[in-house]
Short mmCIF file of C-alpha atoms and ligand atoms in Angstrom, two decimals:
data_model
loop_
_atom_site.label_atom_id
_atom_site.label_comp_id
_atom_site.label_asym_id
_atom_site.label_seq_id
_atom_site.Cartn_x
_atom_site.Cartn_y
_atom_site.Cartn_z
CA MET A 1 0.01 0.06 0.12
CA LYS A 2 1.32 3.53 -0.71
CA ILE A 3 1.23 5.54 2.35
CA ALA A 4 1.74 9.07 3.67
CA VAL A 5 2.32 10.32 7.03
CA VAL A 6 1.99 14.13 7.69
CA GLY A 7 3.97 15.00 10.82
CA THR A 8 7.13 13.23 11.54
CA GLY A 9 7.40 13.53 15.46
CA TYR A 10 7.19 10.74 17.93
CA VAL A 11 3.85 9.27 16.55
CA GLY A 12 4.33 10.10 12.88
CA LEU A 13 8.03 8.54 12.66
CA VAL A 14 7.15 5.46 14.43
CA THR A 15 3.84 5.00 12.38
CA GLY A 16 5.85 5.38 8.78
CA THR A 17 8.65 3.16 9.97
CA CYS A 18 6.59 0.43 11.39
CA PHE A 19 4.21 0.44 8.03
CA ALA A 20 7.42 0.40 5.95
CA GLU A 21 8.59 -2.62 8.15
CA THR A 22 5.22 -4.50 6.98
CA GLY A 23 6.00 -4.06 3.44
CA ASN A 24 4.32 -0.66 2.44
CA GLN A 25 5.76 2.20 0.50
CA VAL A 26 5.71 5.18 3.20
CA THR A 27 6.50 8.81 2.49
CA CYS A 28 6.78 11.06 5.69
CA VAL A 29 6.13 14.61 5.37
CA ASP A 30 7.09 17.41 8.01
CA ILE A 31 7.33 21.22 7.51
CA ASP A 32 10.42 21.23 9.83
CA VAL A 33 13.07 21.75 7.03
CA ARG A 34 15.94 20.88 9.32
CA LYS A 35 14.14 17.65 10.57
CA VAL A 36 13.54 16.18 7.17
CA GLU A 37 17.27 16.96 6.25
CA ARG A 38 18.54 14.98 9.11
CA LEU A 39 16.17 11.95 8.25
CA GLN A 40 17.09 12.23 4.57
CA LYS A 41 20.70 11.66 5.84
CA GLY A 42 19.66 8.80 8.02
CA GLU A 43 19.65 10.53 11.50
CA ILE A 44 16.61 9.94 13.61
CA PRO A 45 15.90 13.15 15.60
CA ILE A 46 14.39 11.55 18.59
CA TYR A 47 15.45 8.66 21.21
CA GLU A 48 13.16 5.83 20.96
CA PRO A 49 14.63 2.38 21.53
CA GLY A 50 14.45 -0.20 18.66
CA LEU A 51 13.54 2.48 15.99
CA ASP A 52 17.05 2.65 14.56
CA VAL A 53 17.19 -0.91 13.25
CA LEU A 54 13.75 -0.54 11.48
CA PHE A 55 14.48 2.69 10.25
CA ASP A 56 17.92 1.64 8.58
CA ARG A 57 16.38 -1.19 7.06
CA ASN A 58 13.65 0.21 5.51
CA VAL A 59 15.35 3.39 4.38
CA ALA A 60 17.96 1.23 2.80
CA GLU A 61 15.34 -0.95 1.05
CA GLY A 62 13.68 2.27 -0.30
CA ARG A 63 10.19 1.94 1.37
CA LEU A 64 10.62 4.98 3.74
CA VAL A 65 11.31 8.40 2.28
CA PHE A 66 11.07 12.16 3.85
CA THR A 67 9.77 15.23 2.29
CA THR A 68 8.64 18.69 3.33
CA ASN A 69 6.48 18.87 0.30
CA LEU A 70 2.85 17.67 1.01
CA ALA A 71 1.67 17.29 -2.73
CA GLU A 72 4.65 15.12 -3.48
CA GLY A 73 4.18 13.29 -0.22
CA ILE A 74 0.56 12.16 -0.86
CA LYS A 75 0.91 11.45 -4.56
CA ASP A 76 -0.56 8.18 -5.18
CA ALA A 77 -1.29 7.55 -1.60
CA GLU A 78 -4.23 5.26 -0.57
CA VAL A 79 -3.97 6.39 3.06
CA ILE A 80 -2.86 9.66 4.60
CA PHE A 81 -2.10 9.81 8.15
CA LEU A 82 -2.22 12.92 10.05
CA ALA A 83 0.05 12.59 13.10
CA LEU A 84 0.38 16.45 13.97
CA PRO A 85 0.71 18.23 17.09
CA THR A 86 -2.65 18.89 19.21
CA PRO A 87 -1.21 21.10 22.01
CA PRO A 88 -3.32 22.68 24.60
CA GLY A 89 -4.88 25.99 23.76
CA GLU A 90 -5.29 28.75 26.32
CA ASP A 91 -8.65 27.47 27.60
CA GLY A 92 -7.37 23.88 27.94
CA SER A 93 -9.08 22.54 24.80
CA ALA A 94 -6.80 20.73 22.08
CA ASP A 95 -5.57 23.48 19.53
CA LEU A 96 -6.62 22.10 16.25
CA LYS A 97 -4.82 24.64 14.08
CA TYR A 98 -1.95 22.14 12.71
CA ILE A 99 -4.71 19.58 11.96
CA LEU A 100 -7.15 22.07 10.08
CA LYS A 101 -4.31 23.72 8.03
CA VAL A 102 -3.18 20.48 6.60
CA ALA A 103 -6.72 19.47 6.12
CA ASP A 104 -7.32 22.67 4.14
CA ASP A 105 -4.08 21.89 2.12
CA LEU A 106 -5.22 18.43 1.35
CA GLY A 107 -8.65 19.93 -0.07
CA HIS A 108 -6.55 21.63 -2.62
CA ILE A 109 -4.29 18.96 -3.81
CA LEU A 110 -6.14 15.64 -3.43
CA ASP A 111 -6.48 14.36 -6.92
CA LYS A 112 -7.81 10.80 -6.17
CA TYR A 113 -9.65 8.91 -3.57
CA ALA A 114 -7.80 8.37 -0.22
CA VAL A 115 -8.62 7.66 3.41
CA ILE A 116 -7.44 10.50 5.53
CA ILE A 117 -6.74 9.36 9.22
CA ASP A 118 -6.81 11.24 12.15
CA LYS A 119 -3.68 9.50 14.06
CA SER A 120 -3.29 12.62 16.41
CA THR A 121 -5.29 12.82 19.58
CA VAL A 122 -8.36 14.96 18.85
CA PRO A 123 -11.66 16.02 20.54
CA VAL A 124 -15.03 14.55 19.61
CA GLY A 125 -16.17 16.13 16.48
CA THR A 126 -12.78 16.68 14.66
CA ALA A 127 -13.25 13.96 12.20
CA GLU A 128 -16.29 16.00 10.99
CA LYS A 129 -14.18 19.22 11.07
CA VAL A 130 -11.52 17.76 9.02
CA HIS A 131 -14.08 16.32 6.36
CA ALA A 132 -15.44 19.75 6.36
CA ALA A 133 -12.21 21.52 5.77
CA ILE A 134 -11.21 18.97 2.89
CA VAL A 135 -14.60 19.19 1.24
CA ALA A 136 -14.54 22.83 0.85
CA ASN A 137 -12.18 22.69 -1.99
CA ALA A 138 -11.98 18.88 -2.86
CA LYS A 139 -12.51 17.71 -6.41
CA VAL A 140 -12.41 14.04 -5.45
CA LYS A 141 -14.13 11.79 -2.99
CA PHE A 142 -12.43 10.80 0.27
CA ASP A 143 -13.17 9.38 3.75
CA VAL A 144 -11.91 10.70 7.07
CA VAL A 145 -11.14 8.09 9.80
CA SER A 146 -10.47 8.51 13.42
CA ASN A 147 -7.71 6.14 14.40
CA PRO A 148 -6.06 7.15 17.76
CA GLU A 149 -2.79 5.86 18.65
CA PHE A 150 -1.89 4.25 22.03
CA LEU A 151 1.63 3.80 21.86
CA ARG A 152 3.83 4.66 24.75
CA GLU A 153 7.18 6.53 24.28
CA GLY A 154 10.51 4.45 25.31
CA VAL A 155 8.46 1.23 24.05
CA ALA A 156 6.68 2.83 21.04
CA VAL A 157 8.07 0.52 18.55
CA GLU A 158 6.85 -2.70 20.21
CA ASP A 159 3.65 -0.95 21.10
CA PHE A 160 2.95 -0.09 17.59
CA MET A 161 3.85 -3.61 16.29
CA LYS A 162 2.16 -5.66 18.63
CA PRO A 163 -0.93 -3.45 19.73
CA ASP A 164 -3.26 -4.54 22.49
CA ARG A 165 -6.07 -3.22 20.08
CA VAL A 166 -6.62 -0.96 17.28
CA VAL A 167 -9.31 1.58 17.41
CA VAL A 168 -11.01 2.56 14.23
CA GLY A 169 -13.93 5.04 13.94
CA THR A 170 -15.55 5.22 10.64
CA SER A 171 -18.93 4.98 9.15
CA SER A 172 -17.64 3.97 5.52
CA GLU A 173 -17.47 0.61 4.36
CA LYS A 174 -14.78 1.38 1.87
CA ALA A 175 -12.58 2.97 4.46
CA LYS A 176 -13.10 -0.02 6.71
CA LYS A 177 -11.76 -2.39 4.30
CA VAL A 178 -8.73 -0.36 3.73
CA MET A 179 -8.07 -0.04 7.50
CA GLU A 180 -8.49 -4.11 7.69
CA LYS A 181 -5.95 -4.38 5.24
CA LEU A 182 -3.48 -2.07 6.56
CA TYR A 183 -3.52 -3.40 10.17
CA ALA A 184 -3.74 -7.08 9.27
CA PRO A 185 0.07 -7.77 9.84
CA LEU A 186 -0.19 -6.27 13.29
CA VAL A 187 -3.01 -8.18 14.68
CA ARG A 188 -2.15 -11.57 13.62
CA GLN A 189 -1.92 -12.87 17.37
CA GLY A 190 -5.71 -12.14 17.40
CA ASN A 191 -5.72 -8.69 19.04
CA PRO A 192 -8.77 -6.98 17.70
CA VAL A 193 -9.24 -3.99 15.26
CA ILE A 194 -12.33 -2.48 16.98
CA PHE A 195 -14.58 -0.61 14.76
CA MET A 196 -16.87 2.08 15.97
CA ASP A 197 -18.29 5.56 14.94
CA GLU A 198 -15.77 8.41 14.66
CA ARG A 199 -17.05 10.29 17.61
CA SER A 200 -16.70 7.13 19.90
CA ALA A 201 -13.22 6.64 18.65
CA GLU A 202 -11.97 9.82 19.32
CA MET A 203 -13.67 9.54 22.89
CA THR A 204 -12.17 6.27 23.54
CA LYS A 205 -8.39 7.79 23.03
CA TYR A 206 -9.52 10.46 25.86
CA ALA A 207 -10.96 8.06 27.98
CA ALA A 208 -7.94 5.51 28.15
CA ASN A 209 -5.45 8.35 28.89
CA SER A 210 -7.71 9.82 31.49
CA PHE A 211 -8.40 6.59 33.18
CA LEU A 212 -4.78 5.88 33.49
CA ALA A 213 -4.03 9.05 34.71
CA MET A 214 -6.79 8.55 37.32
CA LYS A 215 -5.36 5.37 38.25
CA ILE A 216 -1.73 6.81 38.94
CA THR A 217 -3.27 9.73 40.83
CA PHE A 218 -5.46 7.39 43.00
CA MET A 219 -2.09 5.61 43.90
CA ASN A 220 -0.50 8.85 44.69
CA GLU A 221 -3.52 9.86 47.06
CA ILE A 222 -3.16 6.42 48.79
CA ALA A 223 0.72 7.11 48.97
CA ASN A 224 0.08 10.47 50.65
CA LEU A 225 -2.35 8.86 53.05
CA CYS A 226 0.21 5.90 53.81
CA GLU A 227 2.68 8.53 54.85
CA LYS A 228 0.23 9.89 57.47
CA VAL A 229 -0.98 6.40 58.84
CA GLY A 230 2.34 4.48 58.69
CA ALA A 231 1.79 2.09 55.83
CA ASN A 232 3.84 1.36 52.83
CA VAL A 233 2.25 1.98 49.33
CA ASP A 234 4.58 -0.46 47.50
CA ASP A 235 3.05 -2.90 49.82
CA ILE A 236 -0.41 -1.78 48.90
CA ARG A 237 0.48 -1.90 45.19
CA ARG A 238 1.51 -5.66 45.52
CA GLY A 239 -1.60 -6.16 47.65
CA ILE A 240 -4.26 -4.72 45.28
CA GLY A 241 -2.37 -5.24 41.81
CA THR A 242 -2.68 -9.22 42.28
CA ASP A 243 -6.51 -8.80 42.02
CA SER A 244 -7.11 -9.24 38.34
CA ARG A 245 -10.18 -6.71 38.53
CA ILE A 246 -7.46 -4.11 39.24
CA GLY A 247 -4.35 -5.15 37.31
CA LYS A 248 -0.52 -4.93 38.07
CA ARG A 249 0.12 -2.04 35.87
CA PHE A 250 0.07 1.88 36.39
CA LEU A 251 -0.10 1.56 40.07
CA PHE A 252 3.27 3.20 40.77
CA ALA A 253 3.25 6.02 43.05
CA GLY A 254 5.49 8.80 42.43
CA ILE A 255 6.24 12.46 41.70
CA GLY A 256 3.21 12.76 39.42
CA TYR A 257 2.47 12.04 35.96
CA GLY A 258 4.08 14.23 33.11
CA GLY A 259 4.76 13.90 29.42
CA SER A 260 3.22 15.08 26.61
CA CYS A 261 -0.07 13.20 26.63
CA PHE A 262 -1.72 12.62 30.23
CA PRO A 263 -1.55 16.31 31.24
CA LYS A 264 -2.89 17.65 28.11
CA ASP A 265 -5.50 15.11 27.47
CA VAL A 266 -7.05 15.25 30.89
CA GLN A 267 -7.10 19.01 30.52
CA ALA A 268 -8.73 18.44 27.15
CA LEU A 269 -11.36 16.19 28.28
CA ALA A 270 -12.24 18.39 31.00
CA LYS A 271 -12.79 21.25 28.62
CA THR A 272 -14.85 19.09 26.22
CA SER A 273 -17.03 18.12 29.45
CA LYS A 274 -17.40 21.77 30.17
CA ASP A 275 -18.45 22.63 26.80
CA TYR A 276 -21.16 19.99 26.88
CA ASN A 277 -22.13 21.29 30.37
CA TYR A 278 -21.10 18.26 32.11
CA ASP A 279 -19.27 18.47 35.50
CA PHE A 280 -16.78 15.93 35.25
CA ARG A 281 -15.59 15.97 38.91
CA ILE A 282 -13.06 13.17 38.94
CA LEU A 283 -11.02 14.91 36.15
CA GLN A 284 -10.88 18.39 38.19
CA SER A 285 -9.52 16.41 41.14
CA VAL A 286 -7.13 14.22 39.00
CA MET A 287 -5.56 17.41 37.56
CA GLU A 288 -5.26 19.21 41.12
CA VAL A 289 -3.74 16.07 42.86
CA ASN A 290 -1.28 15.70 40.05
CA ASP A 291 -0.28 19.39 40.44
CA ASP A 292 0.59 19.03 43.81
CA GLN A 293 2.13 15.77 43.73
CA LYS A 294 4.67 17.35 41.19
CA LYS A 295 5.80 19.73 43.84
CA LYS A 296 5.54 17.04 46.79
CA LEU A 297 9.29 16.82 47.47
CA LEU A 298 9.99 20.53 47.84
CA PRO A 299 8.95 21.35 51.17
CA MET A 300 10.87 18.34 52.52
CA VAL A 301 14.10 19.64 50.90
CA ASP A 302 13.36 23.11 52.19
CA ASN A 303 12.52 21.65 55.59
CA TYR A 304 15.56 19.42 55.89
CA PHE A 305 17.77 22.54 55.31
CA GLY A 306 15.97 24.76 57.92
CA GLY A 307 13.95 26.63 55.52
CA SER A 308 16.59 28.10 53.15
CA LEU A 309 18.29 26.65 49.88
CA LYS A 310 20.17 29.41 49.25
CA ASP A 311 23.60 28.51 47.99
CA LYS A 312 22.83 24.76 48.72
CA THR A 313 23.89 22.67 45.71
CA ILE A 314 21.12 19.94 44.67
CA ALA A 315 22.14 17.12 42.34
CA VAL A 316 19.32 15.81 40.15
CA TRP A 317 19.21 12.41 38.67
CA GLY A 318 16.66 12.08 35.84
CA LEU A 319 15.27 14.98 33.56
CA ALA A 320 13.15 12.97 31.06
CA PHE A 321 9.36 12.33 31.98
CA LYS A 322 10.07 8.90 32.14
CA PRO A 323 12.84 6.23 31.41
CA TYR A 324 13.87 5.27 27.79
CA THR A 325 13.13 8.56 26.14
CA ASP A 326 14.62 11.96 25.55
CA ASP A 327 11.29 13.82 25.96
CA ILE A 328 10.80 16.34 28.59
CA ARG A 329 7.34 17.77 27.80
CA GLU A 330 5.79 18.31 31.21
CA ALA A 331 8.57 16.40 32.90
CA PRO A 332 8.28 16.86 36.77
CA ALA A 333 12.06 17.36 36.88
CA LEU A 334 11.93 20.68 35.04
CA GLU A 335 9.29 22.18 37.33
CA ASN A 336 11.39 20.93 40.43
CA ILE A 337 14.58 22.55 38.95
CA ASN A 338 12.97 25.67 38.29
CA ALA A 339 11.59 26.07 42.03
CA LEU A 340 15.20 24.95 43.40
CA LEU A 341 16.63 27.67 41.01
CA GLU A 342 14.17 30.45 42.38
CA ALA A 343 14.96 29.39 45.89
CA GLY A 344 18.60 30.33 45.22
CA ALA A 345 20.06 26.88 45.00
CA LYS A 346 22.57 25.52 42.47
CA VAL A 347 21.67 22.52 40.61
CA THR A 348 23.61 19.78 39.22
CA VAL A 349 21.89 17.34 36.72
CA TYR A 350 22.45 14.06 34.94
CA ASP A 351 20.21 12.14 32.47
CA PRO A 352 21.51 9.63 29.85
CA GLU A 353 19.29 11.03 27.20
CA ALA A 354 17.45 14.29 27.82
CA MET A 355 20.32 16.69 28.65
CA THR A 356 20.46 18.45 25.31
CA ASN A 357 16.76 18.98 25.29
CA VAL A 358 17.05 20.60 28.64
CA LYS A 359 20.15 22.61 27.60
CA ASN A 360 17.84 24.24 24.86
CA ILE A 361 15.62 25.47 27.66
CA LEU A 362 17.74 26.00 30.75
CA GLY A 363 21.12 26.80 28.90
CA ASP A 364 23.76 27.49 31.63
CA LYS A 365 21.35 27.86 34.46
CA VAL A 366 22.17 24.38 35.79
CA THR A 367 25.30 22.43 35.48
CA PHE A 368 25.21 19.29 33.17
CA CYS A 369 27.35 16.28 34.12
CA HIS A 370 28.51 13.47 32.24
CA THR A 371 27.81 10.84 34.73
CA PRO A 372 25.67 10.42 37.78
CA TYR A 373 28.47 10.60 39.87
CA ALA A 374 29.82 13.77 38.83
CA ALA A 375 26.46 15.54 39.63
CA LEU A 376 26.93 14.43 43.21
CA ASP A 377 30.37 15.91 43.70
CA ASP A 378 30.18 18.35 46.70
CA ALA A 379 26.30 18.51 46.36
CA ASP A 380 24.17 19.02 49.37
CA ALA A 381 21.72 16.36 48.52
CA LEU A 382 20.25 14.27 45.90
CA MET A 383 16.72 14.51 44.12
CA ILE A 384 15.65 11.71 41.82
CA PHE A 385 13.06 12.20 39.25
CA THR A 386 13.39 9.35 36.66
CA GLU A 387 13.53 5.58 37.30
CA TRP A 388 16.37 5.13 34.79
CA PRO A 389 17.70 1.50 35.37
CA GLN A 390 21.17 2.87 36.09
CA PHE A 391 19.88 4.69 39.08
CA ARG A 392 18.45 1.42 40.65
CA THR A 393 21.62 -0.16 41.82
CA PRO A 394 24.16 2.58 42.54
CA GLU A 395 27.32 2.41 44.20
CA PHE A 396 26.09 3.81 47.63
CA GLU A 397 29.73 4.03 49.08
CA LYS A 398 30.94 6.18 46.26
CA MET A 399 27.94 8.58 46.57
CA SER A 400 28.46 8.74 50.19
CA LYS A 401 31.90 10.19 49.74
CA LEU A 402 30.96 12.51 46.96
CA LEU A 403 27.80 13.79 48.80
CA LYS A 404 28.23 16.50 51.44
CA ASN A 405 25.02 15.00 53.36
CA LYS A 406 23.85 11.72 52.89
CA VAL A 407 20.41 12.49 51.94
CA VAL A 408 18.25 11.38 49.01
CA PHE A 409 14.74 12.75 48.11
CA ASP A 410 13.31 10.01 45.71
CA GLY A 411 10.43 10.65 43.71
CA ARG A 412 10.32 7.15 42.18
CA ASN A 413 10.76 4.81 45.24
CA LEU A 414 13.97 3.19 43.67
CA TYR A 415 15.59 1.91 46.79
CA GLU A 416 14.59 -0.36 49.56
CA LEU A 417 14.31 1.21 53.02
CA GLU A 418 16.18 -1.32 54.62
CA THR A 419 19.12 -0.62 52.23
CA MET A 420 18.98 3.03 52.84
CA ARG A 421 18.93 2.58 56.65
CA GLU A 422 21.94 0.17 56.68
CA MET A 423 23.77 2.66 54.39
CA GLY A 424 23.11 5.45 57.10
CA TYR A 425 21.28 7.65 54.72
CA THR A 426 18.48 10.20 55.53
CA TYR A 427 15.81 8.83 52.87
CA PHE A 428 12.40 10.48 51.78
CA SER A 429 10.54 8.83 49.20
CA ILE A 430 6.72 8.56 48.36
CA GLY A 431 3.96 6.76 50.46
CA ARG A 432 6.63 5.19 52.77
CA GLU A 433 8.18 5.95 56.09
CA LYS A 434 10.94 8.41 56.11
CA VAL A 435 14.40 6.90 56.61
CA VAL A 436 16.67 8.61 59.58
CA PRO A 437 20.31 7.57 60.55
CA ALA A 438 20.11 5.33 63.97
N1 LIG B 501 3.97 11.24 21.69
C1 LIG B 501 3.24 10.13 22.03
O1 LIG B 501 3.72 9.24 22.83
C2 LIG B 501 1.92 10.11 21.64
C3 LIG B 501 1.08 8.79 21.60
C4 LIG B 501 -0.27 8.65 21.03
C5 LIG B 501 -0.88 9.82 20.41
N2 LIG B 501 -0.13 11.08 20.57
C6 LIG B 501 -0.63 12.04 19.77
O2 LIG B 501 -0.13 12.24 18.45
C7 LIG B 501 -0.02 13.70 17.98
C8 LIG B 501 1.37 13.85 17.71
O3 LIG B 501 2.08 13.83 18.78
P1 LIG B 501 3.71 13.80 18.87
O4 LIG B 501 4.31 13.55 20.33
O5 LIG B 501 4.28 12.93 17.54
O6 LIG B 501 4.02 15.17 18.40
P2 LIG B 501 5.66 16.06 17.80
O7 LIG B 501 5.42 17.29 18.09
O8 LIG B 501 6.52 15.12 18.33
O9 LIG B 501 5.47 15.90 16.24
C9 LIG B 501 4.59 16.50 15.39
C10 LIG B 501 5.46 16.90 14.17
O10 LIG B 501 4.17 17.61 13.17
C11 LIG B 501 5.03 18.43 12.26
N3 LIG B 501 4.19 19.53 11.67
C12 LIG B 501 3.41 20.46 12.33
N4 LIG B 501 2.77 21.16 11.56
C13 LIG B 501 3.10 20.48 10.24
C14 LIG B 501 2.44 20.61 8.96
N5 LIG B 501 1.84 21.65 8.62
N6 LIG B 501 2.72 19.81 7.85
C15 LIG B 501 3.76 18.71 8.40
N7 LIG B 501 4.19 18.36 9.43
C16 LIG B 501 3.90 19.40 10.51
C17 LIG B 501 6.11 18.96 13.57
O11 LIG B 501 7.21 19.61 12.58
C18 LIG B 501 6.47 17.76 14.27
O12 LIG B 501 7.51 17.19 13.42
C19 LIG B 501 -0.65 14.50 19.10
O13 LIG B 501 -2.08 14.60 18.95
C20 LIG B 501 -0.48 13.63 20.48
O14 LIG B 501 -1.11 13.90 21.44
C21 LIG B 501 1.07 11.31 20.93
O1 LIG B 502 2.46 3.42 37.31
C1 LIG B 502 2.92 4.57 36.90
C2 LIG B 502 2.80 4.63 35.44
C3 LIG B 502 3.37 5.98 34.74
N1 LIG B 502 3.45 7.01 35.69
C4 LIG B 502 3.83 8.12 34.96
O2 LIG B 502 2.83 8.57 33.98
C5 LIG B 502 3.58 9.32 32.81
C6 LIG B 502 3.11 8.66 31.44
O3 LIG B 502 3.85 7.49 31.53
P1 LIG B 502 3.33 6.30 30.12
O4 LIG B 502 2.08 6.27 29.93
O5 LIG B 502 4.23 5.14 30.43
O6 LIG B 502 4.06 7.33 28.98
P2 LIG B 502 3.37 8.10 27.81
O7 LIG B 502 4.38 7.78 26.65
O8 LIG B 502 3.04 9.49 28.04
O9 LIG B 502 2.19 7.21 27.12
C7 LIG B 502 0.84 7.66 27.68
O10 LIG B 502 0.29 8.69 26.47
C8 LIG B 502 0.36 8.36 25.27
C9 LIG B 502 -0.05 9.48 24.27
O11 LIG B 502 -1.42 9.64 24.34
C10 LIG B 502 -0.52 7.03 25.05
O12 LIG B 502 -0.52 6.78 23.73
C11 LIG B 502 -0.17 5.90 25.93
O13 LIG B 502 -1.15 4.77 25.67
C12 LIG B 502 -0.17 6.32 27.20
O14 LIG B 502 0.45 5.36 28.26
C13 LIG B 502 4.89 9.45 33.22
O15 LIG B 502 5.18 10.66 33.81
C14 LIG B 502 5.02 8.04 33.99
O16 LIG B 502 6.23 8.23 35.16
C15 LIG B 502 3.26 6.77 36.84
O17 LIG B 502 3.79 7.96 37.63
N2 LIG B 502 3.00 5.63 37.41
#
């Protein structure tokens, strides 16, 4: 099949590469000239594990090409994916300007039937808006389908190639057949392609993300209560996660959810509810609790240092919003670093993949270090925001020699309380008792 993917970011590049891998001829289109130049040279602009192998193979075999020219990119395409940004507008709603601009362009240049696929996360009613924007100028027939994406960054290739399910919203039999053919190689193990109408497909995406954000937030509230009543949230997680009705995943309490999706999608669903005069109370609480959770460690640090962080040096491990990505959108680390800087602290940081992106925002306001240990040298305390595997079993003896105070503020519950006690650390984590040296 000949496929065009418009927007070559985290979703578009993974979508394009994976569909090339299943034998399709894919052209990825992006307006970012520098990005397209890098892709044409064989460079992947994002860090996404496993993507390079598929990318290299499909570029080498000529199934994956890149252009900045939309008309050239969609020439002869049977399907055209829109994998464009939908950032929050000022009122929290998803901003559709990128999608509707491309839809308008498509209306002028479509010269044969194609299925236009909304892959971006878009509010209910967007497929109709995209249809209207194209039809205003189109000389040919086309269908607009809603096909939300559920991949997670860091495991995007695996999620895309082996999806739990594929959701397709369409009222067109012709488009349905095209979508069945397209996804057949990815659902061979029996995972379903679930067909529904466009509005339900659009809503399914927001329901999934909001539910997961709520699940995490529930555990964060349990964690906060655990601290007060003297219980351990990790035990609670094991105790309830083994109930198959609850499930083991997405129950990890921590420093709040971040990333490019959960925060904006919960906000956008709340805005949709408001637009339809429905008071979606749980969503309001989820957003409020998560905002507080992200700042949770700061008063503990402040208290530890007697109410002033002026001239203290705080080492930070982990900048990305989660491990195995370089993405720092809505990363809890950033908000905390800014607060530390405002309070007069110096900050030294280490992250295996996300430092370049942070450098673009913070410049020389913080010190970037080449190893986790270099960040600890002469620091007054360590804060942890991302559970990169290399932070899980550090050399505690070495850490003790580098740090001025043996104190760790851990937003990801990486260490056993017993270990920290034995090593003589003061250790603050989430939803577990504070460890103080005997
Ligand atoms: N990142 C994820 O994990 C993820 C997962 C599922 C769904 N989504 C949704 O997918 C959509 C895309 O997200 P993303 O993270 O890939 O975004 P992104 O910002 O990484 O990529 C978007 C790309 O679109 C390009 N673009 C903007 N306007 C364009 C135009 N007129 N023509 C061509 N290209 C244009 C940008 O240059 C950029 O490269 C969003 O709606 C997001 O909510 C994201
Ligand atoms: O038990 C957990 C699981 C996750 N998180 C946090 O939740 C955020 C999101 O994590 P994750 O869902 O793994 O990453 P994303 O790549 O943002 O993926 C989410 O958002 C995507 C974009 O819509 C969807 O496609 C995915 O299905 C959905 O999981 C991160 O800050 C995590 O640290 C927790 O705090 N506890």
